[in-house]
């Protein structure tokens, strides 16, 4: 009878989530493999077996964050209305950040000094923005949006959602700010601003 695997996917995800929480709460210096293993109730041998060393663990955090993010973005049901679709994609972006705030900084900031994802991994991360880019390219090609490079619109949309989500995650929004409603209104105003006026 084969021995049951103890270093399975469930343990891998627990370790990733806890590692992200440690970095998110106290910075990258808080990521001790011994502490991580103890927090999850496993051994440092399991951590090394699943990830190698600390650098590989951070790479796995980056990859896992974008895997979850990509699943949310590609799961958005698009309506064909570019303004509505950009709002829906922006909402999915925020939902992903709120679901995994401990991964967000690793994905979108330089929170771990010296970490650079491998070229292939960085390409996979960029690919998660495909629904946004395709929506914008189609709207420009169809004449619904202004005839400007789609990348300009994409970066504008990303800048708004990233800025608002970062402010929210860091607790920097005013108390009277009703996040969901104001967030969607800001996304809609930005997307509408790109419409071609007849």
mmCIF file with all atom_site columns, C-alpha atoms in Angstrom:
data_model
loop_
_atom_site.group_PDB
_atom_site.id
_atom_site.type_symbol
_atom_site.label_atom_id
_atom_site.label_alt_id
_atom_site.label_comp_id
_atom_site.label_asym_id
_atom_site.label_entity_id
_atom_site.label_seq_id
_atom_site.pdbx_PDB_ins_code
_atom_site.Cartn_x
_atom_site.Cartn_y
_atom_site.Cartn_z
_atom_site.occupancy
_atom_site.B_iso_or_equiv
_atom_site.pdbx_formal_charge
_atom_site.auth_seq_id
_atom_site.auth_comp_id
_atom_site.auth_asym_id
_atom_site.auth_atom_id
_atom_site.pdbx_PDB_model_num
ATOM 1   C CA . UNK A 1 1   ? 0.000   0.000  0.000   1.00 0.00 ? 1   UNK A CA 1
ATOM 2   C CA . UNK A 1 2   ? 1.566   3.363  -1.058  1.00 0.00 ? 2   UNK A CA 1
ATOM 3   C CA . UNK A 1 3   ? 2.282   5.988  1.615   1.00 0.00 ? 3   UNK A CA 1
ATOM 4   C CA . UNK A 1 4   ? -0.152  8.910  1.518   1.00 0.00 ? 4   UNK A CA 1
ATOM 5   C CA . UNK A 1 5   ? 1.331   12.136 0.187   1.00 0.00 ? 5   UNK A CA 1
ATOM 6   C CA . UNK A 1 6   ? 1.757   14.681 2.950   1.00 0.00 ? 6   UNK A CA 1
ATOM 7   C CA . UNK A 1 7   ? 3.221   17.431 0.763   1.00 0.00 ? 7   UNK A CA 1
ATOM 8   C CA . UNK A 1 8   ? 0.084   17.883 -1.310  1.00 0.00 ? 8   UNK A CA 1
ATOM 9   C CA . UNK A 1 9   ? -1.664  20.785 -3.053  1.00 0.00 ? 9   UNK A CA 1
ATOM 10  C CA . UNK A 1 10  ? -3.654  21.646 0.055   1.00 0.00 ? 10  UNK A CA 1
ATOM 11  C CA . UNK A 1 11  ? -0.468  22.098 2.084   1.00 0.00 ? 11  UNK A CA 1
ATOM 12  C CA . UNK A 1 12  ? 1.140   24.053 -0.759  1.00 0.00 ? 12  UNK A CA 1
ATOM 13  C CA . UNK A 1 13  ? -1.767  26.533 -0.810  1.00 0.00 ? 13  UNK A CA 1
ATOM 14  C CA . UNK A 1 14  ? -1.769  26.870 2.997   1.00 0.00 ? 14  UNK A CA 1
ATOM 15  C CA . UNK A 1 15  ? 1.938   27.668 2.929   1.00 0.00 ? 15  UNK A CA 1
ATOM 16  C CA . UNK A 1 16  ? 1.492   30.191 0.116   1.00 0.00 ? 16  UNK A CA 1
ATOM 17  C CA . UNK A 1 17  ? -1.362  31.975 1.849   1.00 0.00 ? 17  UNK A CA 1
ATOM 18  C CA . UNK A 1 18  ? 0.489   32.140 5.154   1.00 0.00 ? 18  UNK A CA 1
ATOM 19  C CA . UNK A 1 19  ? 3.708   33.322 3.472   1.00 0.00 ? 19  UNK A CA 1
ATOM 20  C CA . UNK A 1 20  ? 1.751   36.076 1.737   1.00 0.00 ? 20  UNK A CA 1
ATOM 21  C CA . UNK A 1 21  ? 0.153   37.086 5.034   1.00 0.00 ? 21  UNK A CA 1
ATOM 22  C CA . UNK A 1 22  ? 3.550   37.313 6.747   1.00 0.00 ? 22  UNK A CA 1
ATOM 23  C CA . UNK A 1 23  ? 4.986   39.516 3.994   1.00 0.00 ? 23  UNK A CA 1
ATOM 24  C CA . UNK A 1 24  ? 1.836   41.627 3.803   1.00 0.00 ? 24  UNK A CA 1
ATOM 25  C CA . UNK A 1 25  ? 1.738   42.236 7.565   1.00 0.00 ? 25  UNK A CA 1
ATOM 26  C CA . UNK A 1 26  ? 5.405   42.757 8.393   1.00 0.00 ? 26  UNK A CA 1
ATOM 27  C CA . UNK A 1 27  ? 7.378   42.960 5.167   1.00 0.00 ? 27  UNK A CA 1
ATOM 28  C CA . UNK A 1 28  ? 9.631   40.426 3.449   1.00 0.00 ? 28  UNK A CA 1
ATOM 29  C CA . UNK A 1 29  ? 12.026  40.141 6.402   1.00 0.00 ? 29  UNK A CA 1
ATOM 30  C CA . UNK A 1 30  ? 9.186   38.477 8.329   1.00 0.00 ? 30  UNK A CA 1
ATOM 31  C CA . UNK A 1 31  ? 9.295   35.507 5.958   1.00 0.00 ? 31  UNK A CA 1
ATOM 32  C CA . UNK A 1 32  ? 11.218  32.889 7.906   1.00 0.00 ? 32  UNK A CA 1
ATOM 33  C CA . UNK A 1 33  ? 10.810  29.390 6.514   1.00 0.00 ? 33  UNK A CA 1
ATOM 34  C CA . UNK A 1 34  ? 10.951  27.966 10.038  1.00 0.00 ? 34  UNK A CA 1
ATOM 35  C CA . UNK A 1 35  ? 8.182   30.314 11.239  1.00 0.00 ? 35  UNK A CA 1
ATOM 36  C CA . UNK A 1 36  ? 6.145   29.659 8.111   1.00 0.00 ? 36  UNK A CA 1
ATOM 37  C CA . UNK A 1 37  ? 6.339   25.897 8.634   1.00 0.00 ? 37  UNK A CA 1
ATOM 38  C CA . UNK A 1 38  ? 5.436   26.205 12.329  1.00 0.00 ? 38  UNK A CA 1
ATOM 39  C CA . UNK A 1 39  ? 2.477   28.501 11.580  1.00 0.00 ? 39  UNK A CA 1
ATOM 40  C CA . UNK A 1 40  ? 1.051   25.977 9.127   1.00 0.00 ? 40  UNK A CA 1
ATOM 41  C CA . UNK A 1 41  ? 1.850   22.955 11.298  1.00 0.00 ? 41  UNK A CA 1
ATOM 42  C CA . UNK A 1 42  ? 4.394   21.321 9.044   1.00 0.00 ? 42  UNK A CA 1
ATOM 43  C CA . UNK A 1 43  ? 8.170   20.989 8.789   1.00 0.00 ? 43  UNK A CA 1
ATOM 44  C CA . UNK A 1 44  ? 10.754  23.130 7.033   1.00 0.00 ? 44  UNK A CA 1
ATOM 45  C CA . UNK A 1 45  ? 11.524  19.985 5.029   1.00 0.00 ? 45  UNK A CA 1
ATOM 46  C CA . UNK A 1 46  ? 8.014   20.210 3.578   1.00 0.00 ? 46  UNK A CA 1
ATOM 47  C CA . UNK A 1 47  ? 8.586   23.855 2.617   1.00 0.00 ? 47  UNK A CA 1
ATOM 48  C CA . UNK A 1 48  ? 11.875  23.012 0.885   1.00 0.00 ? 48  UNK A CA 1
ATOM 49  C CA . UNK A 1 49  ? 10.306  19.971 -0.754  1.00 0.00 ? 49  UNK A CA 1
ATOM 50  C CA . UNK A 1 50  ? 7.432   22.014 -2.188  1.00 0.00 ? 50  UNK A CA 1
ATOM 51  C CA . UNK A 1 51  ? 9.247   25.240 -3.089  1.00 0.00 ? 51  UNK A CA 1
ATOM 52  C CA . UNK A 1 52  ? 13.000  24.935 -2.828  1.00 0.00 ? 52  UNK A CA 1
ATOM 53  C CA . UNK A 1 53  ? 14.153  28.082 -1.043  1.00 0.00 ? 53  UNK A CA 1
ATOM 54  C CA . UNK A 1 54  ? 12.766  31.490 -0.170  1.00 0.00 ? 54  UNK A CA 1
ATOM 55  C CA . UNK A 1 55  ? 13.250  32.948 -3.662  1.00 0.00 ? 55  UNK A CA 1
ATOM 56  C CA . UNK A 1 56  ? 11.293  30.117 -5.236  1.00 0.00 ? 56  UNK A CA 1
ATOM 57  C CA . UNK A 1 57  ? 8.598   30.549 -2.601  1.00 0.00 ? 57  UNK A CA 1
ATOM 58  C CA . UNK A 1 58  ? 8.183   34.235 -3.519  1.00 0.00 ? 58  UNK A CA 1
ATOM 59  C CA . UNK A 1 59  ? 8.024   33.219 -7.189  1.00 0.00 ? 59  UNK A CA 1
ATOM 60  C CA . UNK A 1 60  ? 5.293   30.733 -6.328  1.00 0.00 ? 60  UNK A CA 1
ATOM 61  C CA . UNK A 1 61  ? 3.388   33.471 -4.463  1.00 0.00 ? 61  UNK A CA 1
ATOM 62  C CA . UNK A 1 62  ? 3.560   35.690 -7.549  1.00 0.00 ? 62  UNK A CA 1
ATOM 63  C CA . UNK A 1 63  ? 2.386   32.854 -9.800  1.00 0.00 ? 63  UNK A CA 1
ATOM 64  C CA . UNK A 1 64  ? -0.444  31.812 -7.467  1.00 0.00 ? 64  UNK A CA 1
ATOM 65  C CA . UNK A 1 65  ? -1.653  35.390 -7.112  1.00 0.00 ? 65  UNK A CA 1
ATOM 66  C CA . UNK A 1 66  ? -1.921  35.793 -10.877 1.00 0.00 ? 66  UNK A CA 1
ATOM 67  C CA . UNK A 1 67  ? -3.494  32.340 -11.260 1.00 0.00 ? 67  UNK A CA 1
ATOM 68  C CA . UNK A 1 68  ? -6.325  33.382 -8.948  1.00 0.00 ? 68  UNK A CA 1
ATOM 69  C CA . UNK A 1 69  ? -6.545  36.836 -10.504 1.00 0.00 ? 69  UNK A CA 1
ATOM 70  C CA . UNK A 1 70  ? -6.613  35.406 -14.037 1.00 0.00 ? 70  UNK A CA 1
ATOM 71  C CA . UNK A 1 71  ? -9.401  33.016 -13.101 1.00 0.00 ? 71  UNK A CA 1
ATOM 72  C CA . UNK A 1 72  ? -11.533 35.922 -11.887 1.00 0.00 ? 72  UNK A CA 1
ATOM 73  C CA . UNK A 1 73  ? -10.806 38.107 -14.902 1.00 0.00 ? 73  UNK A CA 1
ATOM 74  C CA . UNK A 1 74  ? -11.478 35.363 -17.444 1.00 0.00 ? 74  UNK A CA 1
ATOM 75  C CA . UNK A 1 75  ? -14.651 34.417 -15.553 1.00 0.00 ? 75  UNK A CA 1
ATOM 76  C CA . UNK A 1 76  ? -16.282 37.800 -16.183 1.00 0.00 ? 76  UNK A CA 1
ATOM 77  C CA . UNK A 1 77  ? -19.328 37.525 -18.432 1.00 0.00 ? 77  UNK A CA 1
ATOM 78  C CA . UNK A 1 78  ? -18.949 40.232 -21.043 1.00 0.00 ? 78  UNK A CA 1
ATOM 79  C CA . UNK A 1 79  ? -22.015 41.994 -22.420 1.00 0.00 ? 79  UNK A CA 1
ATOM 80  C CA . UNK A 1 80  ? -20.634 43.536 -25.601 1.00 0.00 ? 80  UNK A CA 1
ATOM 81  C CA . UNK A 1 81  ? -21.139 47.047 -24.188 1.00 0.00 ? 81  UNK A CA 1
ATOM 82  C CA . UNK A 1 82  ? -17.545 48.280 -23.712 1.00 0.00 ? 82  UNK A CA 1
ATOM 83  C CA . UNK A 1 83  ? -18.358 50.651 -20.854 1.00 0.00 ? 83  UNK A CA 1
ATOM 84  C CA . UNK A 1 84  ? -20.297 48.002 -18.960 1.00 0.00 ? 84  UNK A CA 1
ATOM 85  C CA . UNK A 1 85  ? -17.609 45.416 -19.652 1.00 0.00 ? 85  UNK A CA 1
ATOM 86  C CA . UNK A 1 86  ? -14.805 47.652 -18.362 1.00 0.00 ? 86  UNK A CA 1
ATOM 87  C CA . UNK A 1 87  ? -16.810 48.209 -15.183 1.00 0.00 ? 87  UNK A CA 1
ATOM 88  C CA . UNK A 1 88  ? -17.357 44.453 -14.781 1.00 0.00 ? 88  UNK A CA 1
ATOM 89  C CA . UNK A 1 89  ? -13.658 43.747 -15.287 1.00 0.00 ? 89  UNK A CA 1
ATOM 90  C CA . UNK A 1 90  ? -12.777 46.484 -12.784 1.00 0.00 ? 90  UNK A CA 1
ATOM 91  C CA . UNK A 1 91  ? -15.141 44.955 -10.246 1.00 0.00 ? 91  UNK A CA 1
ATOM 92  C CA . UNK A 1 92  ? -13.484 41.553 -10.766 1.00 0.00 ? 92  UNK A CA 1
ATOM 93  C CA . UNK A 1 93  ? -10.082 43.200 -10.211 1.00 0.00 ? 93  UNK A CA 1
ATOM 94  C CA . UNK A 1 94  ? -11.253 44.639 -6.889  1.00 0.00 ? 94  UNK A CA 1
ATOM 95  C CA . UNK A 1 95  ? -12.888 41.356 -5.823  1.00 0.00 ? 95  UNK A CA 1
ATOM 96  C CA . UNK A 1 96  ? -9.625  39.533 -6.509  1.00 0.00 ? 96  UNK A CA 1
ATOM 97  C CA . UNK A 1 97  ? -7.624  42.056 -4.475  1.00 0.00 ? 97  UNK A CA 1
ATOM 98  C CA . UNK A 1 98  ? -10.051 41.879 -1.551  1.00 0.00 ? 98  UNK A CA 1
ATOM 99  C CA . UNK A 1 99  ? -10.092 38.070 -1.647  1.00 0.00 ? 99  UNK A CA 1
ATOM 100 C CA . UNK A 1 100 ? -6.277  37.843 -1.622  1.00 0.00 ? 100 UNK A CA 1
ATOM 101 C CA . UNK A 1 101 ? -4.880  41.100 -0.215  1.00 0.00 ? 101 UNK A CA 1
ATOM 102 C CA . UNK A 1 102 ? -1.803  39.223 1.005   1.00 0.00 ? 102 UNK A CA 1
ATOM 103 C CA . UNK A 1 103 ? -0.894  38.418 -2.615  1.00 0.00 ? 103 UNK A CA 1
ATOM 104 C CA . UNK A 1 104 ? -1.796  41.781 -4.148  1.00 0.00 ? 104 UNK A CA 1
ATOM 105 C CA . UNK A 1 105 ? 1.378   43.636 -3.153  1.00 0.00 ? 105 UNK A CA 1
ATOM 106 C CA . UNK A 1 106 ? 3.583   40.785 -4.375  1.00 0.00 ? 106 UNK A CA 1
ATOM 107 C CA . UNK A 1 107 ? 1.751   40.833 -7.707  1.00 0.00 ? 107 UNK A CA 1
ATOM 108 C CA . UNK A 1 108 ? 1.620   44.568 -8.350  1.00 0.00 ? 108 UNK A CA 1
ATOM 109 C CA . UNK A 1 109 ? 4.372   46.240 -6.317  1.00 0.00 ? 109 UNK A CA 1
ATOM 110 C CA . UNK A 1 110 ? 8.013   45.669 -5.553  1.00 0.00 ? 110 UNK A CA 1
ATOM 111 C CA . UNK A 1 111 ? 7.193   44.572 -2.005  1.00 0.00 ? 111 UNK A CA 1
ATOM 112 C CA . UNK A 1 112 ? 9.965   41.968 -1.985  1.00 0.00 ? 112 UNK A CA 1
ATOM 113 C CA . UNK A 1 113 ? 13.228  43.753 -2.836  1.00 0.00 ? 113 UNK A CA 1
ATOM 114 C CA . UNK A 1 114 ? 15.276  41.964 -5.457  1.00 0.00 ? 114 UNK A CA 1
ATOM 115 C CA . UNK A 1 115 ? 12.448  39.702 -6.625  1.00 0.00 ? 115 UNK A CA 1
ATOM 116 C CA . UNK A 1 116 ? 11.989  39.653 -10.376 1.00 0.00 ? 116 UNK A CA 1
ATOM 117 C CA . UNK A 1 117 ? 9.693   37.059 -11.923 1.00 0.00 ? 117 UNK A CA 1
ATOM 118 C CA . UNK A 1 118 ? 11.122  34.837 -14.639 1.00 0.00 ? 118 UNK A CA 1
ATOM 119 C CA . UNK A 1 119 ? 10.302  36.009 -18.176 1.00 0.00 ? 119 UNK A CA 1
ATOM 120 C CA . UNK A 1 120 ? 7.833   33.166 -18.720 1.00 0.00 ? 120 UNK A CA 1
ATOM 121 C CA . UNK A 1 121 ? 6.094   33.874 -15.407 1.00 0.00 ? 121 UNK A CA 1
ATOM 122 C CA . UNK A 1 122 ? 5.924   37.601 -16.156 1.00 0.00 ? 122 UNK A CA 1
ATOM 123 C CA . UNK A 1 123 ? 4.380   36.785 -19.535 1.00 0.00 ? 123 UNK A CA 1
ATOM 124 C CA . UNK A 1 124 ? 1.745   34.598 -17.876 1.00 0.00 ? 124 UNK A CA 1
ATOM 125 C CA . UNK A 1 125 ? 0.982   37.429 -15.461 1.00 0.00 ? 125 UNK A CA 1
ATOM 126 C CA . UNK A 1 126 ? 0.534   39.922 -18.310 1.00 0.00 ? 126 UNK A CA 1
ATOM 127 C CA . UNK A 1 127 ? -1.774  37.474 -20.082 1.00 0.00 ? 127 UNK A CA 1
ATOM 128 C CA . UNK A 1 128 ? -4.280  37.779 -17.226 1.00 0.00 ? 128 UNK A CA 1
ATOM 129 C CA . UNK A 1 129 ? -5.073  41.281 -18.535 1.00 0.00 ? 129 UNK A CA 1
ATOM 130 C CA . UNK A 1 130 ? -6.194  39.839 -21.900 1.00 0.00 ? 130 UNK A CA 1
ATOM 131 C CA . UNK A 1 131 ? -9.943  40.328 -21.246 1.00 0.00 ? 131 UNK A CA 1
ATOM 132 C CA . UNK A 1 132 ? -9.333  44.039 -20.568 1.00 0.00 ? 132 UNK A CA 1
ATOM 133 C CA . UNK A 1 133 ? -7.082  44.484 -23.593 1.00 0.00 ? 133 UNK A CA 1
ATOM 134 C CA . UNK A 1 134 ? -9.407  42.570 -25.940 1.00 0.00 ? 134 UNK A CA 1
ATOM 135 C CA . UNK A 1 135 ? -12.447 44.554 -24.805 1.00 0.00 ? 135 UNK A CA 1
ATOM 136 C CA . UNK A 1 136 ? -10.638 47.822 -25.476 1.00 0.00 ? 136 UNK A CA 1
ATOM 137 C CA . UNK A 1 137 ? -9.154  46.730 -28.820 1.00 0.00 ? 137 UNK A CA 1
ATOM 138 C CA . UNK A 1 138 ? -12.590 45.681 -30.037 1.00 0.00 ? 138 UNK A CA 1
ATOM 139 C CA . UNK A 1 139 ? -14.211 48.934 -28.878 1.00 0.00 ? 139 UNK A CA 1
ATOM 140 C CA . UNK A 1 140 ? -11.552 50.995 -30.708 1.00 0.00 ? 140 UNK A CA 1
ATOM 141 C CA . UNK A 1 141 ? -11.808 48.841 -33.848 1.00 0.00 ? 141 UNK A CA 1
ATOM 142 C CA . UNK A 1 142 ? -15.626 49.056 -33.839 1.00 0.00 ? 142 UNK A CA 1
ATOM 143 C CA . UNK A 1 143 ? -15.529 52.842 -33.448 1.00 0.00 ? 143 UNK A CA 1
ATOM 144 C CA . UNK A 1 144 ? -17.188 52.792 -30.013 1.00 0.00 ? 144 UNK A CA 1
ATOM 145 C CA . UNK A 1 145 ? -14.059 54.222 -28.345 1.00 0.00 ? 145 UNK A CA 1
ATOM 146 C CA . UNK A 1 146 ? -11.855 57.075 -29.533 1.00 0.00 ? 146 UNK A CA 1
ATOM 147 C CA . UNK A 1 147 ? -9.250  56.185 -32.125 1.00 0.00 ? 147 UNK A CA 1
ATOM 148 C CA . UNK A 1 148 ? -6.293  56.142 -29.761 1.00 0.00 ? 148 UNK A CA 1
ATOM 149 C CA . UNK A 1 149 ? -3.830  53.323 -29.109 1.00 0.00 ? 149 UNK A CA 1
ATOM 150 C CA . UNK A 1 150 ? -5.664  50.675 -27.062 1.00 0.00 ? 150 UNK A CA 1
ATOM 151 C CA . UNK A 1 151 ? -2.682  50.507 -24.684 1.00 0.00 ? 151 UNK A CA 1
ATOM 152 C CA . UNK A 1 152 ? -3.360  54.112 -23.621 1.00 0.00 ? 152 UNK A CA 1
ATOM 153 C CA . UNK A 1 153 ? -6.916  53.245 -22.622 1.00 0.00 ? 153 UNK A CA 1
ATOM 154 C CA . UNK A 1 154 ? -5.835  50.003 -20.938 1.00 0.00 ? 154 UNK A CA 1
ATOM 155 C CA . UNK A 1 155 ? -3.219  51.730 -18.780 1.00 0.00 ? 155 UNK A CA 1
ATOM 156 C CA . UNK A 1 156 ? -5.726  54.444 -17.863 1.00 0.00 ? 156 UNK A CA 1
ATOM 157 C CA . UNK A 1 157 ? -8.278  51.844 -16.753 1.00 0.00 ? 157 UNK A CA 1
ATOM 158 C CA . UNK A 1 158 ? -5.658  49.872 -14.853 1.00 0.00 ? 158 UNK A CA 1
ATOM 159 C CA . UNK A 1 159 ? -4.361  53.018 -13.171 1.00 0.00 ? 159 UNK A CA 1
ATOM 160 C CA . UNK A 1 160 ? -7.799  53.913 -11.843 1.00 0.00 ? 160 UNK A CA 1
ATOM 161 C CA . UNK A 1 161 ? -8.641  50.467 -10.501 1.00 0.00 ? 161 UNK A CA 1
ATOM 162 C CA . UNK A 1 162 ? -5.164  49.889 -9.088  1.00 0.00 ? 162 UNK A CA 1
ATOM 163 C CA . UNK A 1 163 ? -5.118  53.301 -7.424  1.00 0.00 ? 163 UNK A CA 1
ATOM 164 C CA . UNK A 1 164 ? -8.540  52.958 -5.815  1.00 0.00 ? 164 UNK A CA 1
ATOM 165 C CA . UNK A 1 165 ? -7.954  49.350 -4.752  1.00 0.00 ? 165 UNK A CA 1
ATOM 166 C CA . UNK A 1 166 ? -4.549  50.226 -3.275  1.00 0.00 ? 166 UNK A CA 1
ATOM 167 C CA . UNK A 1 167 ? -6.072  53.124 -1.317  1.00 0.00 ? 167 UNK A CA 1
ATOM 168 C CA . UNK A 1 168 ? -8.790  50.801 -0.030  1.00 0.00 ? 168 UNK A CA 1
ATOM 169 C CA . UNK A 1 169 ? -6.421  48.002 0.967   1.00 0.00 ? 169 UNK A CA 1
ATOM 170 C CA . UNK A 1 170 ? -4.146  50.448 2.775   1.00 0.00 ? 170 UNK A CA 1
ATOM 171 C CA . UNK A 1 171 ? -7.045  52.099 4.642   1.00 0.00 ? 171 UNK A CA 1
ATOM 172 C CA . UNK A 1 172 ? -6.417  55.477 3.002   1.00 0.00 ? 172 UNK A CA 1
ATOM 173 C CA . UNK A 1 173 ? -9.948  56.283 1.824   1.00 0.00 ? 173 UNK A CA 1
ATOM 174 C CA . UNK A 1 174 ? -12.095 58.817 3.705   1.00 0.00 ? 174 UNK A CA 1
ATOM 175 C CA . UNK A 1 175 ? -14.589 57.318 6.158   1.00 0.00 ? 175 UNK A CA 1
ATOM 176 C CA . UNK A 1 176 ? -17.552 58.797 4.290   1.00 0.00 ? 176 UNK A CA 1
ATOM 177 C CA . UNK A 1 177 ? -16.430 57.147 1.045   1.00 0.00 ? 177 UNK A CA 1
ATOM 178 C CA . UNK A 1 178 ? -18.873 54.365 0.128   1.00 0.00 ? 178 UNK A CA 1
ATOM 179 C CA . UNK A 1 179 ? -16.369 52.177 -1.630  1.00 0.00 ? 179 UNK A CA 1
ATOM 180 C CA . UNK A 1 180 ? -18.455 49.894 -3.865  1.00 0.00 ? 180 UNK A CA 1
ATOM 181 C CA . UNK A 1 181 ? -20.745 52.577 -5.266  1.00 0.00 ? 181 UNK A CA 1
ATOM 182 C CA . UNK A 1 182 ? -18.031 55.216 -5.676  1.00 0.00 ? 182 UNK A CA 1
ATOM 183 C CA . UNK A 1 183 ? -15.629 52.673 -7.179  1.00 0.00 ? 183 UNK A CA 1
ATOM 184 C CA . UNK A 1 184 ? -18.095 51.599 -9.854  1.00 0.00 ? 184 UNK A CA 1
ATOM 185 C CA . UNK A 1 185 ? -19.049 55.226 -10.568 1.00 0.00 ? 185 UNK A CA 1
ATOM 186 C CA . UNK A 1 186 ? -15.372 56.121 -11.073 1.00 0.00 ? 186 UNK A CA 1
ATOM 187 C CA . UNK A 1 187 ? -14.850 53.163 -13.399 1.00 0.00 ? 187 UNK A CA 1
ATOM 188 C CA . UNK A 1 188 ? -17.958 54.047 -15.402 1.00 0.00 ? 188 UNK A CA 1
ATOM 189 C CA . UNK A 1 189 ? -16.924 57.699 -15.709 1.00 0.00 ? 189 UNK A CA 1
ATOM 190 C CA . UNK A 1 190 ? -13.462 56.714 -16.919 1.00 0.00 ? 190 UNK A CA 1
ATOM 191 C CA . UNK A 1 191 ? -14.791 54.187 -19.441 1.00 0.00 ? 191 UNK A CA 1
ATOM 192 C CA . UNK A 1 192 ? -17.449 56.611 -20.699 1.00 0.00 ? 192 UNK A CA 1
ATOM 193 C CA . UNK A 1 193 ? -14.779 59.241 -21.237 1.00 0.00 ? 193 UNK A CA 1
ATOM 194 C CA . UNK A 1 194 ? -13.258 57.063 -23.968 1.00 0.00 ? 194 UNK A CA 1
ATOM 195 C CA . UNK A 1 195 ? -16.495 56.862 -25.959 1.00 0.00 ? 195 UNK A CA 1
ATOM 196 C CA . UNK A 1 196 ? -16.468 58.373 -29.415 1.00 0.00 ? 196 UNK A CA 1
ATOM 197 C CA . UNK A 1 197 ? -19.018 61.207 -29.504 1.00 0.00 ? 197 UNK A CA 1
ATOM 198 C CA . UNK A 1 198 ? -21.094 61.319 -32.701 1.00 0.00 ? 198 UNK A CA 1
#
